[in-house]
GROMACS .gro file of C-alpha atoms in nm:
model
  400
    1UNK     CA    1   0.014   0.015   0.013
    2UNK     CA    2   0.148   0.346  -0.084
    3UNK     CA    3   0.214   0.566   0.104
    4UNK     CA    4   0.064   0.982   0.098
    5UNK     CA    5   0.313   1.257   0.100
    6UNK     CA    6   0.285   1.481   0.370
    7UNK     CA    7   0.434   1.773   0.122
    8UNK     CA    8   0.664   1.713  -0.165
    9UNK     CA    9   0.740   1.844  -0.502
   10UNK     CA   10   0.657   1.649  -0.837
   11UNK     CA   11   0.791   1.717  -1.163
   12UNK     CA   12   0.670   1.598  -1.482
   13UNK     CA   13   0.778   1.738  -1.860
   14UNK     CA   14   0.590   1.729  -2.233
   15UNK     CA   15   0.734   1.801  -2.558
   16UNK     CA   16   0.577   1.976  -2.837
   17UNK     CA   17   0.438   1.788  -3.180
   18UNK     CA   18   0.751   1.934  -3.346
   19UNK     CA   19   1.018   1.715  -3.059
   20UNK     CA   20   1.175   1.462  -3.328
   21UNK     CA   21   1.079   1.176  -3.103
   22UNK     CA   22   0.742   1.295  -3.121
   23UNK     CA   23   0.705   1.394  -3.539
   24UNK     CA   24   0.846   1.016  -3.532
   25UNK     CA   25   0.524   0.889  -3.323
   26UNK     CA   26   0.297   1.131  -3.525
   27UNK     CA   27   0.427   0.975  -3.863
   28UNK     CA   28   0.378   0.610  -3.715
   29UNK     CA   29   0.068   0.698  -3.615
   30UNK     CA   30  -0.003   0.848  -3.960
   31UNK     CA   31   0.083   0.517  -4.109
   32UNK     CA   32  -0.180   0.335  -3.903
   33UNK     CA   33  -0.440   0.531  -3.998
   34UNK     CA   34  -0.400   0.497  -4.336
   35UNK     CA   35  -0.376   0.130  -4.337
   36UNK     CA   36  -0.683   0.082  -4.077
   37UNK     CA   37  -0.869   0.355  -4.328
   38UNK     CA   38  -0.885   0.087  -4.586
   39UNK     CA   39  -0.866  -0.180  -4.388
   40UNK     CA   40  -0.932  -0.209  -4.030
   41UNK     CA   41  -0.813  -0.557  -4.024
   42UNK     CA   42  -0.398  -0.411  -4.079
   43UNK     CA   43  -0.206  -0.500  -3.840
   44UNK     CA   44   0.071  -0.202  -3.824
   45UNK     CA   45   0.397  -0.237  -3.620
   46UNK     CA   46   0.556   0.118  -3.825
   47UNK     CA   47   0.888   0.296  -3.652
   48UNK     CA   48   1.019   0.590  -3.755
   49UNK     CA   49   1.358   0.778  -3.752
   50UNK     CA   50   1.389   1.155  -3.875
   51UNK     CA   51   1.695   1.297  -3.885
   52UNK     CA   52   1.905   1.596  -4.082
   53UNK     CA   53   1.637   1.603  -4.433
   54UNK     CA   54   1.597   1.250  -4.388
   55UNK     CA   55   1.290   1.033  -4.306
   56UNK     CA   56   1.342   0.650  -4.251
   57UNK     CA   57   1.026   0.386  -4.256
   58UNK     CA   58   1.005   0.091  -4.122
   59UNK     CA   59   0.853  -0.231  -3.923
   60UNK     CA   60   0.626  -0.496  -3.990
   61UNK     CA   61   0.282  -0.385  -4.192
   62UNK     CA   62   0.075  -0.651  -4.348
   63UNK     CA   63  -0.252  -0.458  -4.512
   64UNK     CA   64  -0.536  -0.495  -4.780
   65UNK     CA   65  -0.509  -0.159  -4.868
   66UNK     CA   66  -0.246   0.052  -5.079
   67UNK     CA   67  -0.055   0.304  -4.878
   68UNK     CA   68   0.193   0.597  -5.022
   69UNK     CA   69   0.416   0.553  -4.733
   70UNK     CA   70   0.640   0.873  -4.836
   71UNK     CA   71   0.325   1.040  -4.896
   72UNK     CA   72   0.155   1.028  -4.566
   73UNK     CA   73   0.465   1.061  -4.394
   74UNK     CA   74   0.535   1.380  -4.577
   75UNK     CA   75   0.199   1.514  -4.504
   76UNK     CA   76   0.237   1.425  -4.126
   77UNK     CA   77   0.590   1.618  -4.131
   78UNK     CA   78   0.397   1.949  -4.293
   79UNK     CA   79   0.119   1.974  -4.078
   80UNK     CA   80   0.370   2.020  -3.745
   81UNK     CA   81   0.506   2.306  -3.960
   82UNK     CA   82   0.833   2.130  -4.083
   83UNK     CA   83   0.813   2.300  -4.444
   84UNK     CA   84   1.152   2.497  -4.450
   85UNK     CA   85   1.383   2.365  -4.554
   86UNK     CA   86   1.670   2.600  -4.405
   87UNK     CA   87   1.619   2.461  -4.085
   88UNK     CA   88   1.790   2.096  -4.206
   89UNK     CA   89   1.401   1.953  -4.199
   90UNK     CA   90   1.149   2.024  -4.465
   91UNK     CA   91   0.890   1.765  -4.524
   92UNK     CA   92   0.884   1.910  -4.885
   93UNK     CA   93   1.284   1.846  -4.917
   94UNK     CA   94   1.395   1.557  -4.755
   95UNK     CA   95   1.437   1.211  -4.835
   96UNK     CA   96   1.203   0.957  -4.770
   97UNK     CA   97   1.351   0.566  -4.718
   98UNK     CA   98   1.040   0.340  -4.657
   99UNK     CA   99   1.186  -0.046  -4.540
  100UNK     CA  100   0.834  -0.229  -4.474
  101UNK     CA  101   0.775  -0.570  -4.505
  102UNK     CA  102   0.488  -0.793  -4.359
  103UNK     CA  103   0.424  -0.946  -4.015
  104UNK     CA  104   0.564  -1.219  -3.899
  105UNK     CA  105   0.363  -1.508  -3.953
  106UNK     CA  106   0.439  -1.659  -3.632
  107UNK     CA  107   0.337  -1.371  -3.490
  108UNK     CA  108  -0.024  -1.354  -3.689
  109UNK     CA  109  -0.101  -1.713  -3.613
  110UNK     CA  110  -0.189  -1.624  -3.252
  111UNK     CA  111  -0.342  -1.309  -3.275
  112UNK     CA  112  -0.557  -1.414  -3.581
  113UNK     CA  113  -0.917  -1.596  -3.434
  114UNK     CA  114  -0.913  -1.947  -3.485
  115UNK     CA  115  -0.544  -1.994  -3.584
  116UNK     CA  116  -0.370  -2.058  -3.317
  117UNK     CA  117  -0.369  -2.290  -2.976
  118UNK     CA  118  -0.638  -2.068  -2.871
  119UNK     CA  119  -0.982  -1.989  -3.064
  120UNK     CA  120  -1.001  -1.643  -2.948
  121UNK     CA  121  -0.848  -1.371  -3.108
  122UNK     CA  122  -0.487  -1.370  -2.859
  123UNK     CA  123  -0.283  -1.116  -2.688
  124UNK     CA  124  -0.001  -0.929  -2.965
  125UNK     CA  125   0.255  -0.976  -2.744
  126UNK     CA  126   0.349  -1.066  -2.368
  127UNK     CA  127   0.397  -0.776  -2.074
  128UNK     CA  128   0.238  -0.552  -1.819
  129UNK     CA  129   0.043  -0.264  -1.916
  130UNK     CA  130  -0.078   0.012  -1.644
  131UNK     CA  131  -0.359   0.281  -1.645
  132UNK     CA  132  -0.374   0.564  -1.353
  133UNK     CA  133  -0.640   0.829  -1.277
  134UNK     CA  134  -0.634   1.065  -0.987
  135UNK     CA  135  -0.879   1.322  -0.878
  136UNK     CA  136  -0.679   1.618  -0.865
  137UNK     CA  137  -0.776   1.754  -1.202
  138UNK     CA  138  -1.085   1.797  -1.432
  139UNK     CA  139  -0.902   1.530  -1.638
  140UNK     CA  140  -0.866   1.269  -1.366
  141UNK     CA  141  -0.496   1.294  -1.420
  142UNK     CA  142  -0.186   1.397  -1.228
  143UNK     CA  143  -0.157   1.799  -1.204
  144UNK     CA  144   0.222   1.789  -1.342
  145UNK     CA  145   0.176   1.602  -1.657
  146UNK     CA  146  -0.122   1.793  -1.740
  147UNK     CA  147  -0.015   2.195  -1.738
  148UNK     CA  148   0.346   2.022  -1.873
  149UNK     CA  149   0.107   1.927  -2.196
  150UNK     CA  150  -0.098   2.236  -2.206
  151UNK     CA  151   0.173   2.537  -2.196
  152UNK     CA  152   0.399   2.356  -2.561
  153UNK     CA  153   0.020   2.284  -2.699
  154UNK     CA  154  -0.087   2.615  -2.651
  155UNK     CA  155   0.239   2.734  -2.745
  156UNK     CA  156   0.182   2.535  -3.073
  157UNK     CA  157  -0.166   2.667  -3.101
  158UNK     CA  158  -0.094   3.008  -3.147
  159UNK     CA  159   0.218   2.931  -3.375
  160UNK     CA  160  -0.001   2.751  -3.658
  161UNK     CA  161  -0.281   3.027  -3.554
  162UNK     CA  162  -0.088   3.315  -3.589
  163UNK     CA  163   0.235   3.285  -3.804
  164UNK     CA  164   0.282   3.645  -3.842
  165UNK     CA  165   0.313   3.751  -3.474
  166UNK     CA  166   0.482   3.450  -3.367
  167UNK     CA  167   0.707   3.403  -3.642
  168UNK     CA  168   1.007   3.363  -3.443
  169UNK     CA  169   0.851   3.019  -3.267
  170UNK     CA  170   0.953   2.670  -3.432
  171UNK     CA  171   0.825   2.353  -3.396
  172UNK     CA  172   1.039   2.154  -3.145
  173UNK     CA  173   0.998   2.242  -2.767
  174UNK     CA  174   0.997   2.097  -2.463
  175UNK     CA  175   0.777   2.206  -2.120
  176UNK     CA  176   0.883   2.133  -1.761
  177UNK     CA  177   0.601   2.180  -1.441
  178UNK     CA  178   0.703   2.118  -1.094
  179UNK     CA  179   0.357   2.098  -0.848
  180UNK     CA  180   0.390   2.128  -0.437
  181UNK     CA  181   0.169   1.874  -0.284
  182UNK     CA  182   0.015   1.854   0.029
  183UNK     CA  183  -0.146   1.546   0.204
  184UNK     CA  184  -0.187   1.408  -0.145
  185UNK     CA  185  -0.285   1.675  -0.323
  186UNK     CA  186  -0.188   1.972  -0.576
  187UNK     CA  187  -0.154   2.308  -0.435
  188UNK     CA  188   0.078   2.503  -0.585
  189UNK     CA  189   0.282   2.514  -0.911
  190UNK     CA  190   0.647   2.595  -0.784
  191UNK     CA  191   0.854   2.599  -1.109
  192UNK     CA  192   0.823   2.576  -1.504
  193UNK     CA  193   1.079   2.499  -1.741
  194UNK     CA  194   1.028   2.574  -2.151
  195UNK     CA  195   1.235   2.520  -2.431
  196UNK     CA  196   1.166   2.641  -2.723
  197UNK     CA  197   1.299   2.655  -3.063
  198UNK     CA  198   1.351   3.000  -3.211
  199UNK     CA  199   1.443   3.212  -3.546
  200UNK     CA  200   1.721   3.386  -3.471
  201UNK     CA  201   1.626   3.740  -3.431
  202UNK     CA  202   1.402   3.628  -3.173
  203UNK     CA  203   1.458   3.814  -2.852
  204UNK     CA  204   1.463   3.597  -2.552
  205UNK     CA  205   1.227   3.867  -2.329
  206UNK     CA  206   0.987   3.818  -2.574
  207UNK     CA  207   0.972   3.487  -2.544
  208UNK     CA  208   0.970   3.490  -2.195
  209UNK     CA  209   0.619   3.737  -2.169
  210UNK     CA  210   0.467   3.441  -2.384
  211UNK     CA  211   0.544   3.182  -2.213
  212UNK     CA  212   0.471   3.315  -1.856
  213UNK     CA  213   0.145   3.460  -2.047
  214UNK     CA  214   0.053   3.113  -2.152
  215UNK     CA  215   0.082   2.967  -1.839
  216UNK     CA  216  -0.164   3.197  -1.650
  217UNK     CA  217  -0.391   3.137  -1.945
  218UNK     CA  218  -0.389   2.735  -1.916
  219UNK     CA  219  -0.287   2.649  -1.575
  220UNK     CA  220  -0.606   2.688  -1.277
  221UNK     CA  221  -0.539   3.006  -1.139
  222UNK     CA  222  -0.527   2.850  -0.776
  223UNK     CA  223  -0.232   2.653  -0.858
  224UNK     CA  224  -0.087   3.007  -0.984
  225UNK     CA  225  -0.042   3.173  -0.625
  226UNK     CA  226   0.296   3.278  -0.504
  227UNK     CA  227   0.649   3.327  -0.685
  228UNK     CA  228   0.744   3.102  -0.995
  229UNK     CA  229   1.037   3.014  -1.080
  230UNK     CA  230   1.091   3.038  -1.465
  231UNK     CA  231   1.357   2.895  -1.682
  232UNK     CA  232   1.312   3.011  -2.045
  233UNK     CA  233   1.577   2.856  -2.273
  234UNK     CA  234   1.800   2.835  -1.996
  235UNK     CA  235   2.115   2.740  -2.263
  236UNK     CA  236   2.012   3.084  -2.401
  237UNK     CA  237   1.977   2.942  -2.786
  238UNK     CA  238   1.784   2.716  -2.953
  239UNK     CA  239   1.770   2.744  -3.282
  240UNK     CA  240   1.888   2.400  -3.382
  241UNK     CA  241   1.616   2.170  -3.340
  242UNK     CA  242   1.398   1.952  -3.455
  243UNK     CA  243   1.546   1.632  -3.656
  244UNK     CA  244   1.798   1.802  -3.742
  245UNK     CA  245   1.906   1.919  -3.409
  246UNK     CA  246   1.853   1.556  -3.254
  247UNK     CA  247   1.768   1.226  -3.387
  248UNK     CA  248   1.364   1.119  -3.355
  249UNK     CA  249   1.278   0.749  -3.284
  250UNK     CA  250   0.910   0.598  -3.278
  251UNK     CA  251   0.835   0.508  -2.839
  252UNK     CA  252   1.082   0.737  -2.686
  253UNK     CA  253   0.885   0.960  -2.538
  254UNK     CA  254   0.642   0.691  -2.288
  255UNK     CA  255   0.655   0.904  -2.023
  256UNK     CA  256   0.524   1.223  -2.204
  257UNK     CA  257   0.300   0.952  -2.328
  258UNK     CA  258   0.111   0.844  -2.042
  259UNK     CA  259   0.095   0.981  -1.633
  260UNK     CA  260   0.451   1.201  -1.606
  261UNK     CA  261   0.617   0.935  -1.412
  262UNK     CA  262   0.348   0.902  -1.132
  263UNK     CA  263   0.221   0.540  -1.133
  264UNK     CA  264   0.432   0.284  -1.274
  265UNK     CA  265   0.503   0.184  -1.646
  266UNK     CA  266   0.479  -0.186  -1.798
  267UNK     CA  267   0.759  -0.051  -2.068
  268UNK     CA  268   0.666  -0.075  -2.370
  269UNK     CA  269   0.557   0.223  -2.671
  270UNK     CA  270   0.240   0.291  -2.790
  271UNK     CA  271   0.263   0.469  -3.141
  272UNK     CA  272   0.274   0.297  -3.496
  273UNK     CA  273   0.085  -0.031  -3.339
  274UNK     CA  274  -0.220  -0.167  -3.446
  275UNK     CA  275  -0.490  -0.226  -3.151
  276UNK     CA  276  -0.405  -0.605  -3.153
  277UNK     CA  277  -0.101  -0.503  -2.976
  278UNK     CA  278  -0.224  -0.517  -2.599
  279UNK     CA  279   0.098  -0.287  -2.522
  280UNK     CA  280  -0.105   0.014  -2.644
  281UNK     CA  281  -0.512  -0.117  -2.630
  282UNK     CA  282  -0.473  -0.290  -2.322
  283UNK     CA  283  -0.311   0.096  -2.168
  284UNK     CA  284  -0.573   0.216  -2.327
  285UNK     CA  285  -0.855  -0.035  -2.119
  286UNK     CA  286  -0.655   0.011  -1.831
  287UNK     CA  287  -0.693   0.415  -1.842
  288UNK     CA  288  -1.057   0.357  -1.941
  289UNK     CA  289  -1.101   0.095  -1.632
  290UNK     CA  290  -0.937   0.358  -1.385
  291UNK     CA  291  -1.057   0.692  -1.470
  292UNK     CA  292  -1.471   0.521  -1.450
  293UNK     CA  293  -1.330   0.418  -1.072
  294UNK     CA  294  -1.218   0.751  -0.985
  295UNK     CA  295  -1.491   0.911  -1.109
  296UNK     CA  296  -1.789   0.662  -0.997
  297UNK     CA  297  -1.547   0.778  -0.629
  298UNK     CA  298  -1.491   0.410  -0.542
  299UNK     CA  299  -1.097   0.567  -0.515
  300UNK     CA  300  -0.908   0.914  -0.520
  301UNK     CA  301  -0.680   0.760  -0.715
  302UNK     CA  302  -0.600   0.433  -0.858
  303UNK     CA  303  -0.347   0.233  -1.095
  304UNK     CA  304  -0.428  -0.063  -1.260
  305UNK     CA  305  -0.284  -0.345  -1.392
  306UNK     CA  306  -0.319  -0.617  -1.624
  307UNK     CA  307  -0.065  -0.874  -1.786
  308UNK     CA  308  -0.100  -1.062  -2.076
  309UNK     CA  309   0.140  -1.386  -2.286
  310UNK     CA  310   0.133  -1.365  -2.696
  311UNK     CA  311  -0.150  -1.545  -2.822
  312UNK     CA  312  -0.325  -1.594  -2.527
  313UNK     CA  313  -0.686  -1.463  -2.512
  314UNK     CA  314  -0.707  -1.414  -2.112
  315UNK     CA  315  -0.524  -1.170  -1.927
  316UNK     CA  316  -0.311  -1.354  -1.683
  317UNK     CA  317  -0.387  -1.109  -1.420
  318UNK     CA  318  -0.502  -0.811  -1.300
  319UNK     CA  319  -0.401  -0.581  -1.005
  320UNK     CA  320  -0.522  -0.262  -0.854
  321UNK     CA  321  -0.438  -0.031  -0.615
  322UNK     CA  322  -0.598   0.283  -0.503
  323UNK     CA  323  -0.273   0.404  -0.279
  324UNK     CA  324  -0.536   0.394   0.045
  325UNK     CA  325  -0.825   0.599  -0.084
  326UNK     CA  326  -1.029   0.334  -0.197
  327UNK     CA  327  -1.424   0.329  -0.064
  328UNK     CA  328  -1.377  -0.063  -0.043
  329UNK     CA  329  -1.184  -0.232   0.258
  330UNK     CA  330  -0.998  -0.445  -0.017
  331UNK     CA  331  -0.833  -0.360  -0.307
  332UNK     CA  332  -0.854  -0.708  -0.441
  333UNK     CA  333  -1.261  -0.673  -0.466
  334UNK     CA  334  -1.239  -0.425  -0.711
  335UNK     CA  335  -1.023  -0.664  -0.921
  336UNK     CA  336  -1.350  -0.910  -0.913
  337UNK     CA  337  -1.554  -0.617  -1.028
  338UNK     CA  338  -1.347  -0.571  -1.338
  339UNK     CA  339  -1.362  -0.881  -1.457
  340UNK     CA  340  -1.757  -0.866  -1.433
  341UNK     CA  341  -1.787  -0.516  -1.602
  342UNK     CA  342  -1.497  -0.554  -1.886
  343UNK     CA  343  -1.439  -0.745  -2.122
  344UNK     CA  344  -1.004  -0.775  -2.130
  345UNK     CA  345  -0.976  -1.020  -2.378
  346UNK     CA  346  -0.773  -0.831  -2.682
  347UNK     CA  347  -1.121  -0.885  -2.890
  348UNK     CA  348  -1.315  -0.724  -2.627
  349UNK     CA  349  -1.058  -0.443  -2.585
  350UNK     CA  350  -1.096  -0.362  -2.906
  351UNK     CA  351  -1.458  -0.400  -2.929
  352UNK     CA  352  -1.531  -0.190  -2.635
  353UNK     CA  353  -1.331   0.131  -2.749
  354UNK     CA  354  -1.372   0.091  -3.096
  355UNK     CA  355  -1.040   0.078  -3.185
  356UNK     CA  356  -1.090  -0.044  -3.552
  357UNK     CA  357  -1.264   0.229  -3.665
  358UNK     CA  358  -1.083   0.574  -3.486
  359UNK     CA  359  -1.198   0.793  -3.826
  360UNK     CA  360  -1.599   0.645  -3.785
  361UNK     CA  361  -1.566   0.740  -3.415
  362UNK     CA  362  -1.400   1.136  -3.462
  363UNK     CA  363  -1.107   1.047  -3.345
  364UNK     CA  364  -0.732   0.954  -3.505
  365UNK     CA  365  -0.422   0.750  -3.405
  366UNK     CA  366  -0.190   1.032  -3.520
  367UNK     CA  367  -0.442   1.263  -3.238
  368UNK     CA  368  -0.274   1.109  -2.933
  369UNK     CA  369   0.105   1.060  -3.103
  370UNK     CA  370   0.119   1.455  -2.901
  371UNK     CA  371   0.060   1.617  -2.585
  372UNK     CA  372   0.004   1.293  -2.432
  373UNK     CA  373  -0.295   0.913  -2.445
  374UNK     CA  374  -0.457   1.039  -2.182
  375UNK     CA  375  -0.669   1.318  -1.990
  376UNK     CA  376  -0.771   1.453  -2.358
  377UNK     CA  377  -1.134   1.458  -2.423
  378UNK     CA  378  -1.221   1.270  -2.774
  379UNK     CA  379  -1.097   0.967  -2.696
  380UNK     CA  380  -1.348   0.664  -2.615
  381UNK     CA  381  -1.089   0.512  -2.314
  382UNK     CA  382  -1.160   0.892  -2.194
  383UNK     CA  383  -1.497   0.853  -2.157
  384UNK     CA  384  -1.680   0.770  -1.784
  385UNK     CA  385  -1.952   0.559  -1.888
  386UNK     CA  386  -1.909   0.269  -1.627
  387UNK     CA  387  -1.935   0.478  -1.362
  388UNK     CA  388  -2.301   0.355  -1.292
  389UNK     CA  389  -2.222  -0.055  -1.347
  390UNK     CA  390  -1.966   0.036  -1.092
  391UNK     CA  391  -2.088   0.232  -0.810
  392UNK     CA  392  -2.372  -0.040  -0.804
  393UNK     CA  393  -2.124  -0.350  -0.797
  394UNK     CA  394  -1.948  -0.204  -0.503
  395UNK     CA  395  -2.291  -0.154  -0.371
  396UNK     CA  396  -2.380  -0.500  -0.366
  397UNK     CA  397  -2.044  -0.572  -0.240
  398UNK     CA  398  -2.101  -0.382   0.086
  399UNK     CA  399  -2.408  -0.422   0.161
  400UNK     CA  400  -2.318  -0.863   0.190
   0.00000   0.00000   0.00000
């Protein structure tokens, strides 16, 4: 049972859509979206590398639809804002190298219904996945990661919406927010760090003023009281950035993608993977479960772990930890409730969250690939539509 600290400071970071690793994530997920749009049964494990004037696409993809890999990759990079060859990476002029082959037949056998040792669709890999939720923010997310995301997201919005006014902003940026907690609850932002790629003509005072304005806009006022330390471009210069400044790879920002270091992480990345890969789909379902438990007021904080074996339909284990905040006297009772309400087979994850038809349901995998996979409206795992069922099941246990 985890302890709640009397008082402590916790820090989380985010990176913008223009960060080289996030460029890779978005390209990989754009490829996934293109495959699923034409063939919902596509099997995709797409890895992307970006560096100076180069995009490399690799991985295993089995699909019945025809996709122009190069065209999809260039469009994703252009949408981010990499259209100027003068900064070392342009979607229009960079080289694109495609090294894609089909999914291994051995893996396909285990994850295709009726083909493996089990009749049902099995998990696409072994491993453990975690979901987390907390009532400390309206998004039911940890405050530091949500605040860090919102800062870089708003800076990107301004860069794109007002290209003349904010011409000094370039796509690559990072943020970091330190929040003081007391009794397990966030009480104040202590430090904000922002490093933002910029044009040679930018004055650092201009960026500092903008960062403070954005922080006050996106972080609730109750957390912005007192003296806040700001570190804006603390090296002094950030002209060389994006894939020209640092090679990017798919799946390197797994803590940015999830809960900012709060809770546990199974180690698996998300982007570029179709939903047969439980690295992704089970992490989404675990968040869905944890969020609904907190929304149902069965806990103030909740972490859900599930574990799978490749080719096996049912999870090997489910573990729930409410950090001593649960409404029931034993977290193990929540495990039984979860098994009754949620279908945790790979096929069940996909069906419940409609993971093979994102576009039809108003979202895309590419949307998830920057500013966090959790805590943003529009994704099916962010719904809180199981609260009534959870409360009823808990009430039945309390009456026994």
